[in-house]
Amino acid sequence: MYEAPRILKVQDNIVKVIASQIRKGNVVEIDNQLLVVLKAESFFPGKGTPTTQIDMRRLSDGVKTVQRYRTTEQVERAFIETKPYTYLYEDAHGFAFMNMESYEQVSVPADVIGDQSVYLAESMECQISLYNGVPVAIELPARVVLEVTETEPVTKGQTASSSYKPATLSNGQRTTVPPHISAGTRVVVMTEDGSYVERAKD
C-alpha cells in the first residue's frame, strides 16, 4: 500500500505533515497566518473517510477557529523551539518563567496555559514552546502531588473498590478519590484533567 511521505521540508521553519500527526501546542500555517493548535482529534468512522478536527487560535489576533481535514491530508507545520523553564510567579501580564541555563525570562499568557494554571507551583519545571521568542504552548509535568483539604469521612466497611467520592484539593480544584482517602492525605493527580492517580508515597 502506498503511503504519502510523512514529512517534507518546504522552507527553513515550515514542514508538511499529515493532519493526524498534529498535536496540541503545534503551530500551523494556513493562508500565510500562524495558528497554535489548542486541540486535535482524529475520527475513524466505520464507513467513510477518517478525519482530523483541529481547534486553533491565530497568533496575530487571538481569534479561534476550527478546521477539519482528511487524516492523510497535508498541513504546514511551523518548527518551534521547546525548552525547559521554571515557574516563578503570576502577575498582570501572565505567568512568569525563567530558563535556568540562560536566565532568560518569558511571560506566558493565561489563555496559553488555560485551565492547567491551577496546577502551577513555584519552582515547577515546564516545557515551553516558543515561536520567534513568543510562548505559544506549555506542557506541565503530567502529575502533581496535592493535599486533600475536604472530603466525606471514611465510613466503616468501605473498601478501595467502592465508588469514588468527591474531594477538594489544596489548589481549590475538585476531583474524586477512593473512599479510604481522608482530608489531610496527599494524593497524586493528573494535570491534564485533575483525575486521581494514587496516594502520594511521601
PDB file of C-alpha atoms in Angstrom:
ATOM      1  CA  MET A   1       0.000   0.000   0.000  1.00  0.00           C
ATOM      2  CA  TYR A   2       1.372   3.403  -0.976  1.00  0.00           C
ATOM      3  CA  GLU A   3       1.868   5.851   1.867  1.00  0.00           C
ATOM      4  CA  ALA A   4       2.447   9.530   1.225  1.00  0.00           C
ATOM      5  CA  PRO A   5       5.714  10.963   2.545  1.00  0.00           C
ATOM      6  CA  ARG A   6       5.040  11.967   6.155  1.00  0.00           C
ATOM      7  CA  ILE A   7       7.358  14.951   6.399  1.00  0.00           C
ATOM      8  CA  LEU A   8       8.537  17.091   3.506  1.00  0.00           C
ATOM      9  CA  LYS A   9      10.775  20.101   4.065  1.00  0.00           C
ATOM     10  CA  VAL A  10       9.388  23.127   2.258  1.00  0.00           C
ATOM     11  CA  GLN A  11      11.314  26.029   3.795  1.00  0.00           C
ATOM     12  CA  ASP A  12      13.525  26.790   6.771  1.00  0.00           C
ATOM     13  CA  ASN A  13      10.958  26.598   9.549  1.00  0.00           C
ATOM     14  CA  ILE A  14       7.891  25.041   7.885  1.00  0.00           C
ATOM     15  CA  VAL A  15       7.412  21.297   7.289  1.00  0.00           C
ATOM     16  CA  LYS A  16       4.493  19.413   5.825  1.00  0.00           C
ATOM     17  CA  VAL A  17       2.938  16.702   7.982  1.00  0.00           C
ATOM     18  CA  ILE A  18      -0.260  14.706   7.673  1.00  0.00           C
ATOM     19  CA  ALA A  19      -3.197  16.065   9.680  1.00  0.00           C
ATOM     20  CA  SER A  20      -3.373  13.082  12.060  1.00  0.00           C
ATOM     21  CA  GLN A  21       0.157  13.915  13.297  1.00  0.00           C
ATOM     22  CA  ILE A  22      -0.827  17.384  14.503  1.00  0.00           C
ATOM     23  CA  ARG A  23      -0.815  17.712  18.302  1.00  0.00           C
ATOM     24  CA  LYS A  24      -1.833  20.314  20.899  1.00  0.00           C
ATOM     25  CA  GLY A  25       0.823  23.047  21.063  1.00  0.00           C
ATOM     26  CA  ASN A  26       1.922  22.665  17.429  1.00  0.00           C
ATOM     27  CA  VAL A  27       1.943  25.814  15.292  1.00  0.00           C
ATOM     28  CA  VAL A  28       0.498  25.513  11.773  1.00  0.00           C
ATOM     29  CA  GLU A  29       0.468  27.907   8.826  1.00  0.00           C
ATOM     30  CA  ILE A  30      -2.775  28.427   6.907  1.00  0.00           C
ATOM     31  CA  ASP A  31      -3.112  31.167   4.256  1.00  0.00           C
ATOM     32  CA  ASN A  32       0.118  32.807   5.487  1.00  0.00           C
ATOM     33  CA  GLN A  33      -1.281  33.010   9.032  1.00  0.00           C
ATOM     34  CA  LEU A  34       0.275  31.223  12.011  1.00  0.00           C
ATOM     35  CA  LEU A  35      -2.119  29.395  14.365  1.00  0.00           C
ATOM     36  CA  VAL A  36      -1.400  27.474  17.574  1.00  0.00           C
ATOM     37  CA  VAL A  37      -3.222  24.158  17.997  1.00  0.00           C
ATOM     38  CA  LEU A  38      -5.446  24.028  21.092  1.00  0.00           C
ATOM     39  CA  LYS A  39      -6.857  20.551  20.432  1.00  0.00           C
ATOM     40  CA  ALA A  40      -6.517  17.910  17.717  1.00  0.00           C
ATOM     41  CA  GLU A  41      -8.781  14.888  17.473  1.00  0.00           C
ATOM     42  CA  SER A  42      -8.969  12.190  14.802  1.00  0.00           C
ATOM     43  CA  PHE A  43     -12.210  10.362  13.973  1.00  0.00           C
ATOM     44  CA  PHE A  44     -12.278   6.918  12.339  1.00  0.00           C
ATOM     45  CA  PRO A  45     -15.869   6.120  11.337  1.00  0.00           C
ATOM     46  CA  GLY A  46     -16.785   2.556  10.367  1.00  0.00           C
ATOM     47  CA  LYS A  47     -17.674   3.829   6.912  1.00  0.00           C
ATOM     48  CA  GLY A  48     -16.476   6.952   5.207  1.00  0.00           C
ATOM     49  CA  THR A  49     -13.247   8.917   5.346  1.00  0.00           C
ATOM     50  CA  PRO A  50     -11.247   9.260   8.598  1.00  0.00           C
ATOM     51  CA  THR A  51     -10.970  12.941   9.539  1.00  0.00           C
ATOM     52  CA  THR A  52      -8.965  15.092  11.942  1.00  0.00           C
ATOM     53  CA  GLN A  53     -10.555  18.110  13.621  1.00  0.00           C
ATOM     54  CA  ILE A  54      -8.122  20.809  14.739  1.00  0.00           C
ATOM     55  CA  ASP A  55      -9.107  23.642  17.115  1.00  0.00           C
ATOM     56  CA  MET A  56      -6.702  26.566  16.718  1.00  0.00           C
ATOM     57  CA  ARG A  57      -6.013  30.166  17.768  1.00  0.00           C
ATOM     58  CA  ARG A  58      -4.459  32.719  15.410  1.00  0.00           C
ATOM     59  CA  LEU A  59      -1.256  34.158  16.872  1.00  0.00           C
ATOM     60  CA  SER A  60      -1.788  37.572  15.240  1.00  0.00           C
ATOM     61  CA  ASP A  61      -5.139  38.430  16.846  1.00  0.00           C
ATOM     62  CA  GLY A  62      -6.145  35.544  19.154  1.00  0.00           C
ATOM     63  CA  VAL A  63      -9.208  34.585  17.055  1.00  0.00           C
ATOM     64  CA  LYS A  64     -10.156  30.916  17.458  1.00  0.00           C
ATOM     65  CA  THR A  65     -11.065  28.689  14.531  1.00  0.00           C
ATOM     66  CA  VAL A  66     -11.842  25.031  13.843  1.00  0.00           C
ATOM     67  CA  GLN A  67     -10.735  23.146  10.713  1.00  0.00           C
ATOM     68  CA  ARG A  68     -11.493  19.597   9.636  1.00  0.00           C
ATOM     69  CA  TYR A  69      -9.127  17.643   7.377  1.00  0.00           C
ATOM     70  CA  ARG A  70      -8.863  14.142   5.967  1.00  0.00           C
ATOM     71  CA  THR A  71      -6.372  12.403   8.288  1.00  0.00           C
ATOM     72  CA  THR A  72      -3.883  11.925   5.424  1.00  0.00           C
ATOM     73  CA  GLU A  73      -4.222  15.487   4.118  1.00  0.00           C
ATOM     74  CA  GLN A  74      -1.064  17.547   4.434  1.00  0.00           C
ATOM     75  CA  VAL A  75      -0.837  20.516   6.792  1.00  0.00           C
ATOM     76  CA  GLU A  76       2.015  23.022   7.025  1.00  0.00           C
ATOM     77  CA  ARG A  77       3.535  22.961  10.496  1.00  0.00           C
ATOM     78  CA  ALA A  78       5.943  25.640  11.715  1.00  0.00           C
ATOM     79  CA  PHE A  79       9.059  24.469  13.528  1.00  0.00           C
ATOM     80  CA  ILE A  80       9.054  25.749  17.094  1.00  0.00           C
ATOM     81  CA  GLU A  81      11.660  25.582  19.815  1.00  0.00           C
ATOM     82  CA  THR A  82      10.778  23.883  23.107  1.00  0.00           C
ATOM     83  CA  LYS A  83      12.891  24.492  26.217  1.00  0.00           C
ATOM     84  CA  PRO A  84      12.586  23.807  29.959  1.00  0.00           C
ATOM     85  CA  TYR A  85      11.535  26.809  32.042  1.00  0.00           C
ATOM     86  CA  THR A  86      10.952  27.113  35.796  1.00  0.00           C
ATOM     87  CA  TYR A  87       7.789  28.791  37.065  1.00  0.00           C
ATOM     88  CA  LEU A  88       8.378  31.967  39.118  1.00  0.00           C
ATOM     89  CA  TYR A  89       5.136  33.881  39.743  1.00  0.00           C
ATOM     90  CA  GLU A  90       1.885  35.227  38.284  1.00  0.00           C
ATOM     91  CA  ASP A  91       1.378  38.920  37.535  1.00  0.00           C
ATOM     92  CA  ALA A  92      -0.924  41.156  35.478  1.00  0.00           C
ATOM     93  CA  HIS A  93       0.806  40.112  32.244  1.00  0.00           C
ATOM     94  CA  GLY A  94       0.506  36.365  32.765  1.00  0.00           C
ATOM     95  CA  PHE A  95       2.756  33.701  34.263  1.00  0.00           C
ATOM     96  CA  ALA A  96       6.496  34.390  34.556  1.00  0.00           C
ATOM     97  CA  PHE A  97       9.029  31.611  33.864  1.00  0.00           C
ATOM     98  CA  MET A  98      12.828  31.508  33.724  1.00  0.00           C
ATOM     99  CA  ASN A  99      15.217  29.323  31.765  1.00  0.00           C
ATOM    100  CA  MET A 100      17.702  28.244  34.465  1.00  0.00           C
ATOM    101  CA  GLU A 101      20.592  27.912  31.974  1.00  0.00           C
ATOM    102  CA  SER A 102      20.325  31.263  30.173  1.00  0.00           C
ATOM    103  CA  TYR A 103      18.330  33.135  32.894  1.00  0.00           C
ATOM    104  CA  GLU A 104      16.039  34.292  30.091  1.00  0.00           C
ATOM    105  CA  GLN A 105      12.548  35.130  31.376  1.00  0.00           C
ATOM    106  CA  VAL A 106       9.297  34.762  29.453  1.00  0.00           C
ATOM    107  CA  SER A 107       5.726  35.682  30.316  1.00  0.00           C
ATOM    108  CA  VAL A 108       3.142  33.093  29.260  1.00  0.00           C
ATOM    109  CA  PRO A 109      -0.399  34.492  28.722  1.00  0.00           C
ATOM    110  CA  ALA A 110      -3.217  32.901  30.722  1.00  0.00           C
ATOM    111  CA  ASP A 111      -5.003  31.600  27.611  1.00  0.00           C
ATOM    112  CA  VAL A 112      -1.887  29.660  26.534  1.00  0.00           C
ATOM    113  CA  ILE A 113      -1.858  27.744  29.833  1.00  0.00           C
ATOM    114  CA  GLY A 114      -5.641  27.531  30.126  1.00  0.00           C
ATOM    115  CA  ASP A 115      -7.261  25.520  32.937  1.00  0.00           C
ATOM    116  CA  GLN A 116      -3.960  23.878  33.869  1.00  0.00           C
ATOM    117  CA  SER A 117      -2.743  27.102  35.530  1.00  0.00           C
ATOM    118  CA  VAL A 118      -4.270  25.902  38.838  1.00  0.00           C
ATOM    119  CA  TYR A 119      -1.574  23.196  38.992  1.00  0.00           C
ATOM    120  CA  LEU A 120       1.367  25.595  38.665  1.00  0.00           C
ATOM    121  CA  ALA A 121       3.587  25.683  41.736  1.00  0.00           C
ATOM    122  CA  GLU A 122       6.693  27.744  42.457  1.00  0.00           C
ATOM    123  CA  SER A 123       9.894  26.180  41.030  1.00  0.00           C
ATOM    124  CA  MET A 124       7.884  23.732  38.868  1.00  0.00           C
ATOM    125  CA  GLU A 125       9.726  22.898  35.642  1.00  0.00           C
ATOM    126  CA  CYS A 126       7.601  23.087  32.485  1.00  0.00           C
ATOM    127  CA  GLN A 127       8.343  22.728  28.774  1.00  0.00           C
ATOM    128  CA  ILE A 128       7.551  25.973  26.909  1.00  0.00           C
ATOM    129  CA  SER A 129       7.318  26.161  23.113  1.00  0.00           C
ATOM    130  CA  LEU A 130       8.421  29.445  21.559  1.00  0.00           C
ATOM    131  CA  TYR A 131       7.939  30.751  18.047  1.00  0.00           C
ATOM    132  CA  ASN A 132      10.204  33.720  17.266  1.00  0.00           C
ATOM    133  CA  GLY A 133      10.554  34.197  21.026  1.00  0.00           C
ATOM    134  CA  VAL A 134       6.784  34.230  21.687  1.00  0.00           C
ATOM    135  CA  PRO A 135       5.394  31.490  24.006  1.00  0.00           C
ATOM    136  CA  VAL A 136       2.738  29.550  22.079  1.00  0.00           C
ATOM    137  CA  ALA A 137       2.339  26.372  24.156  1.00  0.00           C
ATOM    138  CA  ILE A 138       3.278  24.943  27.538  1.00  0.00           C
ATOM    139  CA  GLU A 139       3.496  21.422  28.901  1.00  0.00           C
ATOM    140  CA  LEU A 140       3.228  20.923  32.663  1.00  0.00           C
ATOM    141  CA  PRO A 141       4.510  17.814  34.442  1.00  0.00           C
ATOM    142  CA  ALA A 142       1.958  15.041  33.845  1.00  0.00           C
ATOM    143  CA  ARG A 143       1.375  14.536  37.587  1.00  0.00           C
ATOM    144  CA  VAL A 144       1.445  16.699  40.703  1.00  0.00           C
ATOM    145  CA  VAL A 145       1.066  15.984  44.433  1.00  0.00           C
ATOM    146  CA  LEU A 146      -1.675  17.912  46.268  1.00  0.00           C
ATOM    147  CA  GLU A 147      -3.338  17.612  49.650  1.00  0.00           C
ATOM    148  CA  VAL A 148      -6.989  16.691  50.057  1.00  0.00           C
ATOM    149  CA  THR A 149      -8.476  19.553  52.117  1.00  0.00           C
ATOM    150  CA  GLU A 150     -12.057  18.367  52.233  1.00  0.00           C
ATOM    151  CA  THR A 151     -13.905  15.115  51.570  1.00  0.00           C
ATOM    152  CA  GLU A 152     -16.516  12.861  53.151  1.00  0.00           C
ATOM    153  CA  PRO A 153     -15.240  10.944  56.214  1.00  0.00           C
ATOM    154  CA  VAL A 154     -14.174   7.328  55.859  1.00  0.00           C
ATOM    155  CA  THR A 155     -17.120   5.016  56.502  1.00  0.00           C
ATOM    156  CA  LYS A 156     -16.505   1.676  58.191  1.00  0.00           C
ATOM    157  CA  GLY A 157     -16.856  -1.249  55.821  1.00  0.00           C
ATOM    158  CA  GLN A 158     -15.987   0.747  52.695  1.00  0.00           C
ATOM    159  CA  THR A 159     -13.220  -0.679  50.542  1.00  0.00           C
ATOM    160  CA  ALA A 160     -10.968   0.729  47.858  1.00  0.00           C
ATOM    161  CA  SER A 161     -13.202  -0.857  45.238  1.00  0.00           C
ATOM    162  CA  SER A 162     -16.263   1.146  46.352  1.00  0.00           C
ATOM    163  CA  SER A 163     -17.354   4.059  44.215  1.00  0.00           C
ATOM    164  CA  TYR A 164     -15.233   7.202  44.386  1.00  0.00           C
ATOM    165  CA  LYS A 165     -16.329  10.241  46.451  1.00  0.00           C
ATOM    166  CA  PRO A 166     -15.929  13.986  45.762  1.00  0.00           C
ATOM    167  CA  ALA A 167     -12.950  15.801  47.286  1.00  0.00           C
ATOM    168  CA  THR A 168     -11.473  19.316  47.278  1.00  0.00           C
ATOM    169  CA  LEU A 169      -7.707  19.707  46.757  1.00  0.00           C
ATOM    170  CA  SER A 170      -5.315  22.278  48.251  1.00  0.00           C
ATOM    171  CA  ASN A 171      -5.352  24.274  44.978  1.00  0.00           C
ATOM    172  CA  GLY A 172      -9.148  24.599  45.173  1.00  0.00           C
ATOM    173  CA  GLN A 173      -9.835  22.062  42.434  1.00  0.00           C
ATOM    174  CA  ARG A 174     -12.429  19.334  42.864  1.00  0.00           C
ATOM    175  CA  THR A 175     -11.772  15.689  41.995  1.00  0.00           C
ATOM    176  CA  THR A 176     -12.972  12.241  43.082  1.00  0.00           C
ATOM    177  CA  VAL A 177     -10.972   9.930  45.351  1.00  0.00           C
ATOM    178  CA  PRO A 178     -11.372   6.361  46.697  1.00  0.00           C
ATOM    179  CA  PRO A 179     -13.436   6.040  49.901  1.00  0.00           C
ATOM    180  CA  HIS A 180     -10.392   5.304  52.103  1.00  0.00           C
ATOM    181  CA  ILE A 181      -8.800   8.715  51.347  1.00  0.00           C
ATOM    182  CA  SER A 182      -9.416  11.270  54.113  1.00  0.00           C
ATOM    183  CA  ALA A 183      -8.808  15.020  54.474  1.00  0.00           C
ATOM    184  CA  GLY A 184      -5.118  15.784  55.022  1.00  0.00           C
ATOM    185  CA  THR A 185      -3.959  12.944  52.740  1.00  0.00           C
ATOM    186  CA  ARG A 186      -1.532  13.873  49.947  1.00  0.00           C
ATOM    187  CA  VAL A 187      -2.525  12.435  46.578  1.00  0.00           C
ATOM    188  CA  VAL A 188      -1.148  12.311  43.031  1.00  0.00           C
ATOM    189  CA  VAL A 189      -3.396  13.836  40.339  1.00  0.00           C
ATOM    190  CA  MET A 190      -3.095  14.267  36.564  1.00  0.00           C
ATOM    191  CA  THR A 191      -2.607  17.894  35.466  1.00  0.00           C
ATOM    192  CA  GLU A 192      -4.451  17.240  32.193  1.00  0.00           C
ATOM    193  CA  ASP A 193      -7.841  16.576  33.796  1.00  0.00           C
ATOM    194  CA  GLY A 194      -7.351  16.639  37.593  1.00  0.00           C
ATOM    195  CA  SER A 195      -8.107  12.939  37.955  1.00  0.00           C
ATOM    196  CA  TYR A 196      -6.846  10.936  40.981  1.00  0.00           C
ATOM    197  CA  VAL A 197      -3.947   8.549  40.338  1.00  0.00           C
ATOM    198  CA  GLU A 198      -2.788   7.237  43.719  1.00  0.00           C
ATOM    199  CA  ARG A 199      -1.938   8.136  47.276  1.00  0.00           C
ATOM    200  CA  ALA A 200       1.372  10.053  47.404  1.00  0.00           C
ATOM    201  CA  LYS A 201       4.343   7.958  48.563  1.00  0.00           C
ATOM    202  CA  ASP A 202       5.903  10.708  50.707  1.00  0.00           C
TER     203      ASP A 202
END
